[in-house]
Tab-separated table of C-alpha atoms in Angstrom:
chain	number	residue	atom	x	y	z
A	1216	TYR	CA	18.830	-31.060	-44.638
A	1217	MET	CA	19.397	-28.765	-41.640
A	1218	ASP	CA	20.880	-26.030	-44.126
A	1219	LYS	CA	17.635	-26.147	-45.982
A	1220	ILE	CA	15.504	-25.850	-42.891
A	1221	SER	CA	17.502	-22.910	-41.515
A	1222	GLN	CA	16.667	-21.166	-44.901
A	1223	LEU	CA	12.867	-21.001	-44.010
A	1224	PRO	CA	11.372	-17.878	-42.641
A	1225	ASP	CA	11.622	-17.239	-38.807
A	1226	ASP	CA	7.603	-17.514	-38.513
A	1227	LEU	CA	7.576	-20.903	-40.124
A	1228	LEU	CA	10.421	-22.176	-38.092
A	1229	ILE	CA	8.691	-21.111	-34.874
A	1230	LYS	CA	5.660	-22.940	-35.727
A	1231	ILE	CA	7.586	-26.015	-36.411
A	1232	LEU	CA	9.390	-25.736	-33.208
A	1233	SER	CA	6.037	-25.139	-31.223
A	1234	LEU	CA	5.342	-28.951	-32.194
A	1235	VAL	CA	8.633	-30.187	-30.750
A	1236	PRO	CA	8.958	-30.853	-26.830
A	1237	THR	CA	10.649	-27.997	-25.114
A	1238	LYS	CA	13.541	-30.063	-23.845
A	1239	GLU	CA	14.270	-30.879	-27.679
A	1240	VAL	CA	13.718	-27.346	-28.778
A	1241	VAL	CA	16.233	-25.928	-26.345
A	1242	ALA	CA	18.760	-28.678	-27.316
A	1243	MET	CA	18.374	-27.294	-30.924
A	1244	ARG	CA	20.332	-24.104	-30.092
A	1245	VAL	CA	23.643	-25.872	-30.737
A	1246	LEU	CA	22.750	-26.488	-34.398
A	1247	SER	CA	23.537	-23.088	-35.626
A	1248	LYS	CA	23.948	-19.504	-34.555
A	1249	ARG	CA	20.652	-18.647	-35.900
A	1250	TRP	CA	18.964	-21.143	-33.580
A	1251	ILE	CA	20.552	-19.947	-30.518
A	1252	SER	CA	18.025	-17.025	-30.432
A	1253	LEU	CA	15.203	-18.455	-32.425
A	1254	TRP	CA	14.121	-21.086	-29.847
A	1255	THR	CA	13.510	-18.356	-27.279
A	1256	LEU	CA	10.663	-16.935	-29.305
A	1257	VAL	CA	8.640	-20.348	-29.451
A	1258	PRO	CA	5.279	-19.463	-27.772
A	1259	ARG	CA	4.819	-22.946	-26.119
A	1260	LEU	CA	6.676	-24.176	-23.120
A	1261	ILE	CA	5.900	-27.756	-22.158
A	1262	PHE	CA	7.888	-29.318	-19.282
A	1263	GLY	CA	7.610	-33.025	-18.311
A	1264	ASP	CA	6.745	-35.982	-20.278
A	1265	TYR	CA	2.955	-36.324	-20.394
A	1266	PRO	CA	1.725	-36.616	-24.137
A	1267	GLU	CA	-0.149	-33.600	-24.753
A	1268	GLU	CA	-2.749	-35.477	-26.846
A	1269	ASP	CA	-3.529	-38.068	-24.244
A	1270	ASP	CA	-5.347	-36.366	-21.478
A	1271	ASP	CA	-6.925	-39.571	-20.174
A	1272	ARG	CA	-3.736	-41.442	-19.900
A	1273	GLU	CA	-3.470	-43.891	-17.075
A	1274	GLU	CA	-0.672	-43.308	-14.601
A	1275	GLU	CA	0.872	-46.780	-14.852
A	1276	ASP	CA	4.544	-45.993	-14.247
A	1277	ALA	CA	4.417	-44.704	-10.849
A	1278	GLU	CA	8.101	-45.165	-10.317
A	1279	ALA	CA	9.266	-42.700	-12.923
A	1280	SER	CA	12.860	-41.587	-12.913
A	1281	GLU	CA	14.111	-38.185	-11.833
A	1282	ASN	CA	14.729	-37.311	-15.469
A	1283	ASP	CA	11.020	-37.780	-16.203
A	1284	HIS	CA	9.977	-35.010	-13.807
A	1285	CYS	CA	9.880	-31.316	-14.441
A	1286	CYS	CA	13.428	-30.169	-13.593
A	1287	SER	CA	13.409	-26.939	-11.541
A	1288	GLN	CA	16.948	-25.853	-12.807
A	1289	PHE	CA	15.855	-26.397	-16.441
A	1290	VAL	CA	12.615	-24.492	-16.046
A	1291	TYR	CA	14.305	-21.604	-14.463
A	1292	GLY	CA	17.026	-21.508	-17.163
A	1293	THR	CA	14.416	-21.702	-20.037
A	1294	LEU	CA	12.206	-19.079	-18.517
A	1295	LEU	CA	15.196	-16.716	-17.903
A	1296	LEU	CA	16.195	-16.828	-21.617
A	1297	HIS	CA	12.685	-16.983	-22.970
A	1298	LYS	CA	11.602	-13.903	-25.018
A	1299	ALA	CA	8.301	-14.745	-26.671
A	1300	PRO	CA	5.777	-11.768	-25.859
A	1301	VAL	CA	2.806	-14.097	-25.631
A	1302	LEU	CA	2.977	-17.445	-24.141
A	1303	GLU	CA	0.230	-19.709	-25.798
A	1304	ARG	CA	0.941	-22.739	-23.558
A	1305	PHE	CA	2.729	-23.198	-20.488
A	1306	HIS	CA	2.425	-26.876	-19.110
A	1307	LEU	CA	4.176	-28.195	-15.955
A	1308	ASN	CA	3.929	-32.044	-15.968
A	1309	ARG	CA	5.250	-34.222	-13.194
A	1310	VAL	CA	6.086	-31.245	-10.937
A	1311	SER	CA	6.248	-33.376	-7.666
A	1312	GLY	CA	9.812	-32.397	-6.996
A	1313	CYS	CA	9.143	-28.645	-7.303
A	1314	SER	CA	8.373	-26.410	-4.262
A	1315	ALA	CA	5.188	-24.275	-3.935
A	1316	SER	CA	7.296	-21.128	-4.148
A	1317	GLU	CA	8.863	-22.186	-7.325
A	1318	ILE	CA	5.505	-22.905	-9.042
A	1319	ASP	CA	4.245	-19.563	-7.749
A	1320	LEU	CA	7.019	-17.786	-9.480
A	1321	TRP	CA	6.868	-19.633	-12.828
A	1322	VAL	CA	3.106	-18.999	-12.983
A	1323	ARG	CA	3.469	-15.321	-12.222
A	1324	LEU	CA	5.964	-15.203	-15.135
A	1325	ALA	CA	3.616	-17.121	-17.385
A	1326	VAL	CA	0.771	-14.561	-16.502
A	1327	ASP	CA	3.101	-11.653	-17.287
A	1328	ARG	CA	3.512	-13.141	-20.742
A	1329	PHE	CA	-0.260	-13.323	-21.349
A	1330	VAL	CA	-0.603	-17.128	-20.970
A	1331	ARG	CA	-3.553	-18.688	-22.646
A	1332	ASP	CA	-3.198	-22.394	-21.909
A	1333	LEU	CA	-1.886	-23.365	-18.449
A	1334	LYS	CA	-1.553	-26.768	-16.984
A	1335	ILE	CA	-0.039	-27.954	-13.636
A	1336	ARG	CA	0.050	-31.713	-13.078
A	1337	PHE	CA	1.532	-33.504	-10.067
A	1338	PHE	CA	2.586	-37.154	-10.166
A	1339	PRO	CA	2.353	-39.493	-8.601
A	1340	GLU	CA	1.667	-37.806	-5.068
A	1341	TYR	CA	-0.189	-34.696	-4.483
A	1342	GLY	CA	1.450	-31.396	-4.240
A	1343	ILE	CA	0.567	-28.123	-2.378
A	1344	ILE	CA	0.714	-25.154	-4.587
A	1345	ARG	CA	0.476	-21.438	-3.952
A	1346	LEU	CA	-1.004	-19.806	-6.975
A	1347	PRO	CA	-0.207	-16.171	-7.406
A	1348	SER	CA	-3.208	-13.710	-6.990
A	1349	THR	CA	-2.594	-12.439	-10.508
A	1350	LEU	CA	-3.425	-15.783	-11.914
A	1351	PHE	CA	-6.950	-15.651	-10.620
A	1352	ARG	CA	-7.439	-12.411	-12.481
A	1353	CYS	CA	-5.660	-13.492	-15.615
A	1354	ALA	CA	-7.685	-11.840	-18.625
A	1355	THR	CA	-6.047	-13.952	-21.208
A	1356	LEU	CA	-6.225	-17.442	-19.912
A	1357	GLU	CA	-8.547	-19.779	-22.011
A	1358	THR	CA	-7.650	-23.186	-20.683
A	1359	LEU	CA	-6.586	-24.105	-17.141
A	1360	GLU	CA	-5.941	-27.613	-15.794
A	1361	LEU	CA	-4.980	-28.543	-12.326
A	1362	ARG	CA	-4.120	-32.242	-11.502
A	1363	LYS	CA	-3.450	-33.782	-8.155
A	1364	VAL	CA	-3.105	-30.362	-6.688
A	1365	VAL	CA	-3.760	-29.236	-3.116
A	1366	ILE	CA	-4.945	-25.549	-3.411
A	1367	SER	CA	-4.385	-24.016	0.061
A	1368	GLU	CA	-5.909	-20.665	-0.578
A	1369	VAL	CA	-8.392	-19.184	-3.078
A	1370	PRO	CA	-8.878	-15.365	-2.944
A	1371	SER	CA	-12.254	-13.735	-2.431
A	1372	ARG	CA	-12.172	-12.183	-5.827
A	1373	VAL	CA	-11.625	-14.504	-8.683
A	1374	SER	CA	-12.219	-13.530	-12.310
A	1375	PHE	CA	-11.448	-15.631	-15.295
A	1376	GLN	CA	-12.891	-13.347	-18.024
A	1377	SER	CA	-11.587	-15.455	-21.143
A	1378	LEU	CA	-11.565	-19.082	-19.622
A	1379	LYS	CA	-13.423	-21.464	-21.851
A	1380	THR	CA	-12.027	-24.742	-20.530
A	1381	PHE	CA	-11.395	-25.656	-16.923
A	1382	ARG	CA	-10.300	-29.157	-15.664
A	1383	LEU	CA	-10.160	-29.664	-11.866
A	1384	LEU	CA	-8.731	-33.252	-11.758
A	1385	PHE	CA	-8.371	-34.829	-8.226
A	1386	VAL	CA	-7.961	-31.488	-6.643
A	1387	LYS	CA	-8.090	-30.912	-2.996
A	1388	TYR	CA	-9.607	-27.647	-1.681
A	1389	ALA	CA	-9.528	-25.715	1.530
A	1390	ASP	CA	-13.346	-25.968	1.809
A	1391	GLU	CA	-16.484	-25.999	-0.319
A	1392	GLU	CA	-16.428	-22.308	-0.656
A	1393	SER	CA	-13.008	-22.377	-2.271
A	1394	PHE	CA	-14.456	-24.618	-5.162
A	1395	VAL	CA	-17.367	-22.262	-5.585
A	1396	ARG	CA	-15.139	-19.140	-5.668
A	1397	LEU	CA	-12.818	-20.890	-8.474
A	1398	ILE	CA	-15.772	-21.080	-10.908
A	1399	SER	CA	-17.771	-18.085	-9.716
A	1400	ASP	CA	-16.731	-15.562	-12.306
A	1401	CYS	CA	-16.251	-17.229	-15.548
A	1402	PRO	CA	-18.515	-15.436	-18.065
A	1403	VAL	CA	-17.351	-17.530	-21.195
A	1404	LEU	CA	-16.737	-20.888	-19.675
A	1405	GLU	CA	-17.980	-23.636	-21.932
A	1406	ASP	CA	-16.318	-27.046	-20.804
A	1407	LEU	CA	-15.920	-27.943	-17.068
A	1408	VAL	CA	-14.450	-31.184	-15.950
A	1409	VAL	CA	-14.436	-32.138	-12.140
A	1410	GLU	CA	-12.839	-35.312	-11.109
A	1411	THR	CA	-13.488	-35.852	-7.229
A	1412	CYS	CA	-11.219	-37.750	-4.966
A	1413	HIS	CA	-11.081	-38.927	-1.463
A	1414	ASP	CA	-10.480	-36.086	1.206
A	1415	ASP	CA	-11.067	-33.242	-1.258
A	1416	ASN	CA	-12.850	-31.356	1.558
A	1417	VAL	CA	-16.018	-30.816	-0.512
A	1418	VAL	CA	-19.343	-32.764	-0.074
A	1419	THR	CA	-21.580	-30.480	-2.152
A	1420	PHE	CA	-20.273	-29.244	-5.484
A	1421	THR	CA	-22.343	-26.386	-6.661
A	1422	ILE	CA	-22.205	-25.575	-10.361
A	1423	ASN	CA	-23.878	-22.468	-11.499
A	1424	VAL	CA	-22.374	-21.167	-14.630
A	1425	PRO	CA	-24.769	-19.676	-17.372
A	1426	SER	CA	-22.394	-20.069	-20.226
A	1427	LEU	CA	-21.464	-23.718	-19.557
A	1428	GLU	CA	-22.108	-26.211	-22.485
A	1429	LYS	CA	-20.158	-29.275	-21.469
A	1430	PHE	CA	-19.968	-30.549	-17.905
A	1431	SER	CA	-18.201	-33.875	-16.964
A	1432	ILE	CA	-18.214	-35.500	-13.489
A	1433	ARG	CA	-15.664	-38.274	-12.994
A	1434	ASN	CA	-13.931	-40.364	-10.372
A	1435	THR	CA	-11.117	-42.923	-10.385
A	1436	LEU	CA	-11.802	-46.863	-10.252
A	1437	GLN	CA	-9.225	-46.718	-7.426
A	1438	ASP	CA	-11.145	-44.271	-5.302
A	1439	LEU	CA	-14.945	-44.873	-5.222
A	1440	GLU	CA	-15.680	-43.098	-1.938
A	1441	THR	CA	-18.076	-40.725	-3.262
A	1442	GLU	CA	-21.490	-42.035	-2.106
A	1443	ASN	CA	-21.962	-38.938	0.262
A	1444	ASP	CA	-20.933	-36.502	-2.520
A	1445	VAL	CA	-23.585	-34.207	-3.982
A	1446	PHE	CA	-23.421	-32.254	-7.174
A	1447	VAL	CA	-25.878	-29.466	-7.550
A	1448	VAL	CA	-25.976	-28.329	-11.168
A	1449	HIS	CA	-27.874	-25.291	-12.430
A	1450	TYR	CA	-28.264	-25.739	-16.040
A	1451	HIS	CA	-28.758	-22.896	-18.446
A	1452	SER	CA	-26.956	-23.592	-21.739
A	1453	LEU	CA	-25.787	-27.165	-21.066
A	1454	LYS	CA	-25.639	-29.351	-24.177
A	1455	GLN	CA	-23.568	-32.122	-23.044
A	1456	LEU	CA	-23.284	-33.914	-19.748
A	1457	THR	CA	-20.753	-36.849	-19.019
A	1458	ILE	CA	-20.861	-38.812	-15.601
A	1459	VAL	CA	-18.279	-41.645	-15.144
A	1460	ASP	CA	-17.790	-43.701	-11.990
A	1461	TYR	CA	-19.816	-41.424	-9.826
A	1462	PHE	CA	-22.000	-42.996	-7.064
A	1463	GLY	CA	-23.122	-39.790	-5.233
A	1464	GLU	CA	-26.302	-37.728	-5.700
A	1465	LEU	CA	-27.058	-35.468	-8.538
A	1466	LYS	CA	-29.422	-32.583	-8.258
A	1467	LEU	CA	-30.381	-30.592	-11.400
A	1468	PHE	CA	-32.143	-27.283	-11.381
A	1469	GLY	CA	-33.391	-25.015	-14.303
A	1470	ASN	CA	-36.032	-25.155	-16.895
A	1471	ASN	CA	-38.245	-28.186	-17.304
A	1472	ASN	CA	-36.774	-31.073	-19.217
A	1473	MET	CA	-33.415	-29.314	-19.913
A	1474	PRO	CA	-34.244	-28.212	-23.640
A	1475	GLN	CA	-30.573	-27.337	-24.396
A	1476	LEU	CA	-29.208	-30.750	-23.460
A	1477	VAL	CA	-28.799	-33.022	-26.300
A	1478	GLU	CA	-26.170	-35.631	-25.335
A	1479	ALA	CA	-25.434	-37.495	-22.139
A	1480	ASN	CA	-22.705	-40.160	-21.326
A	1481	LEU	CA	-23.869	-42.061	-18.270
A	1482	LEU	CA	-21.043	-44.698	-17.475
A	1483	SER	CA	-21.177	-46.403	-14.061
A	1484	VAL	CA	-23.595	-44.073	-12.314
A	1485	SER	CA	-25.357	-44.522	-8.963
A	1486	CYS	CA	-29.005	-45.201	-8.763
A	1487	HIS	CA	-29.126	-42.150	-6.423
A	1488	ALA	CA	-28.392	-39.895	-9.293
A	1489	LYS	CA	-31.741	-40.606	-11.062
A	1490	VAL	CA	-30.376	-39.609	-14.328
A	1491	LEU	CA	-32.658	-41.045	-16.851
A	1492	GLU	CA	-35.705	-39.212	-15.324
A	1493	SER	CA	-34.008	-35.989	-15.971
A	1494	PHE	CA	-33.118	-36.403	-19.605
A	1495	SER	CA	-36.401	-37.210	-21.449
A	1496	ARG	CA	-35.547	-34.900	-24.287
A	1497	LEU	CA	-31.994	-36.225	-25.101
A	1498	LYS	CA	-31.029	-36.904	-28.649
A	1499	ARG	CA	-27.810	-38.943	-28.046
A	1500	ILE	CA	-27.073	-41.083	-24.956
A	1501	SER	CA	-24.293	-43.630	-24.066
A	1502	LEU	CA	-25.300	-45.839	-21.091
A	1503	CYS	CA	-23.413	-48.331	-18.808
A	1504	LEU	CA	-25.510	-48.429	-15.589
A	1505	PRO	CA	-25.029	-50.729	-12.534
A	1506	GLU	CA	-27.293	-53.755	-12.200
A	1507	GLU	CA	-29.415	-52.253	-9.558
A	1508	VAL	CA	-30.495	-49.277	-11.703
A	1509	GLN	CA	-33.886	-49.951	-13.299
A	1510	TYR	CA	-35.388	-47.932	-16.079
A	1511	PRO	CA	-37.832	-45.356	-14.594
A	1512	THR	CA	-41.518	-46.019	-15.008
A	1513	GLY	CA	-43.222	-43.741	-17.477
A	1514	ILE	CA	-40.176	-41.923	-18.928
A	1515	VAL	CA	-40.287	-41.840	-22.708
A	1516	LEU	CA	-37.056	-40.548	-24.523
A	1517	SER	CA	-39.139	-39.027	-27.153
A	1518	GLN	CA	-36.162	-37.191	-29.116
A	1519	LEU	CA	-33.613	-39.927	-28.796
A	1520	VAL	CA	-31.936	-40.944	-32.235
A	1521	PHE	CA	-28.574	-42.306	-31.049
A	1522	LEU	CA	-28.122	-45.054	-28.290
A	1523	LYS	CA	-24.894	-46.606	-27.374
A	1524	ILE	CA	-24.967	-49.196	-24.412
A	1525	CYS	CA	-22.324	-51.127	-22.743
A	1526	SER	CA	-22.580	-54.812	-22.393
A	1527	CYS	CA	-20.653	-55.497	-19.344
A	1528	GLU	CA	-23.465	-55.805	-16.783
A	1529	SER	CA	-25.680	-58.980	-16.463
A	1530	ASN	CA	-28.864	-57.196	-17.075
A	1531	TRP	CA	-27.806	-54.923	-19.957
A	1532	MET	CA	-30.077	-56.689	-22.440
A	1533	ASN	CA	-33.224	-56.048	-20.416
A	1534	MET	CA	-31.990	-52.396	-19.885
A	1535	LEU	CA	-31.595	-52.216	-23.819
A	1536	MET	CA	-35.139	-53.548	-24.393
A	1537	SER	CA	-36.478	-50.966	-21.840
A	1538	VAL	CA	-34.761	-48.125	-23.648
A	1539	LEU	CA	-35.792	-49.279	-27.141
A	1540	GLN	CA	-39.488	-49.514	-26.005
A	1541	HIS	CA	-39.409	-45.939	-24.830
A	1542	SER	CA	-37.423	-44.528	-27.693
A	1543	PRO	CA	-39.773	-44.432	-30.611
A	1544	LYS	CA	-37.535	-42.333	-32.996
A	1545	LEU	CA	-34.318	-44.268	-32.460
A	1546	LYS	CA	-32.140	-44.506	-35.581
A	1547	VAL	CA	-28.661	-45.576	-34.494
A	1548	LEU	CA	-28.061	-48.421	-31.987
A	1549	LYS	CA	-24.494	-49.353	-31.014
A	1550	LEU	CA	-23.510	-52.067	-28.491
A	1551	ALA	CA	-20.093	-52.280	-26.973
A	1552	LEU	CA	-18.153	-54.070	-24.270
A	1553	ASN	CA	-16.284	-51.245	-22.666
A	1554	HIS	CA	-15.158	-52.919	-19.333
A	1555	SER	CA	-14.101	-56.186	-18.136
A	1556	VAL	CA	-16.601	-58.762	-17.087
A	1557	THR	CA	-16.552	-61.308	-14.232
A	1558	GLU	CA	-16.395	-65.073	-15.210
A	1559	ASP	CA	-19.610	-65.884	-13.479
A	1560	ARG	CA	-21.668	-63.251	-15.335
A	1561	LYS	CA	-24.865	-64.547	-16.630
A	1562	VAL	CA	-26.622	-62.446	-19.165
A	1563	PHE	CA	-30.350	-62.780	-19.507
A	1564	TRP	CA	-33.235	-61.021	-21.234
A	1565	THR	CA	-36.958	-61.228	-21.570
A	1566	GLN	CA	-38.293	-60.866	-25.158
A	1567	PRO	CA	-40.865	-58.146	-25.165
A	1568	SER	CA	-44.619	-58.912	-26.082
A	1569	CYS	CA	-44.660	-56.365	-28.749
A	1570	VAL	CA	-41.778	-55.097	-31.017
A	1571	PRO	CA	-40.514	-51.648	-30.207
A	1572	GLN	CA	-41.617	-48.928	-32.508
A	1573	CYS	CA	-38.284	-47.760	-33.155
A	1574	LEU	CA	-37.374	-51.171	-34.728
A	1575	LEU	CA	-40.343	-51.103	-36.877
A	1576	TYR	CA	-40.101	-47.629	-38.338
A	1577	HIS	CA	-36.946	-45.773	-37.666
A	1578	LEU	CA	-33.767	-47.914	-36.873
A	1579	GLU	CA	-31.320	-47.440	-39.601
A	1580	THR	CA	-27.813	-48.293	-38.255
A	1581	PHE	CA	-26.911	-51.231	-35.957
A	1582	GLU	CA	-23.435	-52.024	-34.753
A	1583	TRP	CA	-22.336	-54.549	-32.306
A	1584	ARG	CA	-18.738	-54.733	-31.211
A	1585	ASP	CA	-17.201	-57.687	-29.281
A	1586	TYR	CA	-20.095	-59.772	-30.384
A	1587	ASN	CA	-19.661	-63.459	-28.986
A	1588	GLY	CA	-21.793	-65.446	-31.096
A	1589	THR	CA	-21.071	-68.659	-29.225
A	1590	GLU	CA	-23.346	-67.417	-26.457
A	1591	ASP	CA	-27.050	-68.408	-27.262
A	1592	VAL	CA	-28.393	-65.266	-25.431
A	1593	GLU	CA	-26.275	-62.910	-27.768
A	1594	LYS	CA	-27.313	-64.720	-30.806
A	1595	GLU	CA	-30.938	-64.519	-29.869
A	1596	MET	CA	-30.563	-60.752	-29.244
A	1597	ALA	CA	-28.900	-60.294	-32.619
A	1598	ILE	CA	-31.521	-62.221	-34.622
A	1599	TYR	CA	-34.230	-60.449	-32.845
A	1600	ILE	CA	-32.994	-57.067	-33.925
A	1601	LEU	CA	-32.179	-58.144	-37.577
A	1602	LYS	CA	-35.421	-59.758	-37.930
A	1603	ASN	CA	-37.591	-57.012	-36.574
A	1604	ALA	CA	-35.629	-53.880	-37.755
A	1605	SER	CA	-37.745	-53.362	-40.966
A	1606	ARG	CA	-35.960	-49.996	-41.954
A	1607	LEU	CA	-32.425	-51.202	-41.234
A	1608	VAL	CA	-29.727	-50.137	-43.802
A	1609	THR	CA	-26.571	-50.973	-42.102
A	1610	ALA	CA	-25.554	-53.667	-39.774
A	1611	ILE	CA	-22.010	-54.173	-38.634
A	1612	ILE	CA	-20.875	-57.145	-36.478
A	1613	TYR	CA	-17.359	-56.893	-34.671
A	1614	TYR	CA	-15.771	-59.892	-33.049
A	1615	PRO	CA	-13.379	-60.034	-30.134
A	1616	ASP	CA	-9.747	-59.548	-31.188
A	1617	LEU	CA	-8.712	-62.974	-29.701
A	1618	PHE	CA	-11.078	-64.807	-32.102
A	1619	GLU	CA	-9.343	-66.494	-35.051
A	1620	TRP	CA	-10.531	-65.681	-38.598
A	1621	GLU	CA	-12.120	-68.954	-39.087
A	1622	ARG	CA	-14.108	-68.594	-35.907
A	1623	LYS	CA	-15.263	-65.122	-36.833
A	1624	LEU	CA	-16.272	-66.211	-40.350
A	1625	GLN	CA	-18.260	-69.230	-38.889
A	1626	ILE	CA	-20.127	-66.984	-36.414
A	1627	PHE	CA	-20.928	-64.420	-39.124
A	1628	LYS	CA	-22.395	-66.984	-41.518
A	1629	GLU	CA	-24.830	-67.984	-38.736
A	1630	LEU	CA	-26.095	-64.466	-38.631
A	1631	GLU	CA	-25.944	-63.941	-42.378
A	1632	VAL	CA	-28.472	-66.632	-43.096
A	1633	VAL	CA	-30.979	-65.220	-40.622
A	1634	SER	CA	-34.005	-63.845	-42.312
A	1635	ARG	CA	-33.869	-59.850	-41.918
A	1636	GLY	CA	-36.822	-57.429	-41.601
A	1637	SER	CA	-35.292	-55.066	-43.962
A	1638	ARG	CA	-34.561	-56.198	-47.520
A	1639	SER	CA	-32.218	-53.364	-48.041
A	1640	CYS	CA	-30.094	-54.122	-45.008
A	1641	GLU	CA	-26.521	-54.975	-45.675
A	1642	LEU	CA	-24.874	-57.268	-43.057
A	1643	THR	CA	-21.050	-56.763	-42.826
A	1644	MET	CA	-18.203	-58.065	-40.571
A	1645	GLY	CA	-15.986	-55.421	-39.153
């Protein structure tokens, strides 16, 4: 088989090798004389063991072995022999054992190779890095991710002319001005993710990027000391906003009602953020709000067609009813249990005096995941929606994985016999 593979054109072989971890690519040089030089032309160098497709992986195995970390000697040797004129990707994962001067040198070499996608990820502890001044003026860089990095210095002039995706994950800065300078000159930036952390030396994060279309604010469940944080967001072209586990303040500035914004994911957000008041023209929204957050009086989500709501809080059903009553055009409703719940959680809801307009005239798709039909209150809610959604076409009920098949079937039959407001509605079990 190796003889057949070796007969393929160089361009095709290089594309194949680009899909293989760098450590294995280098090891392949022993297969034949042709491969000795071929691997040096692969335009992607990825050191360390983070799966590239799993950016949200939890760092569970904190006691990783030395072999798992980015090895300085191996990186040096690979870069010394590498000959690709353009470096599409240069990723340094688990670089905790590398010095600031080493990373400075490696990044300078990557910039000299016109790097397009650069990631530096420390694990498990934070690491201080000294980024070369050439990086802050790299004209080819399109994606930049820094994770658990301490940035000791940011030059006064920063210019990322081609940067489209910027991820600052648990980064510690010298001061607030350092953060502002990092994103100050990114004329084509479309996607920005900021994950805050304790002692990051920033209280007010100011975001003023005219080209920005997607913006995410996140924190970690292990580090919730963000009550004093403030995000000041000047929106211009923003289309999607995601806020996860953030309990600070959010200030939005721009045109009234944010006409460009069509989607928001608001998951565990402080009542101080006052997010729902700002998003009256959203088309899609995912919600998981703390129990103390109440639906704002007088706010109508006139353009909302898609709603996904998490059922982990005790008052989630009343929040759902409030959103339904103020979303006259809603077409898709999805319920899901995305977080663990306490044993003493008591879910409750008050049936509204009048049926929400969206149920009577617009709702077409209803999906409920982790439906526990043994609880009367959940059964009441399911029956209420099925009974009143007169335009419903599809309804899918998913049960907890721990339920046995017989139990799932029994609970499903209890809903199947319920009279439905829509004759064309097809109720299925997922």
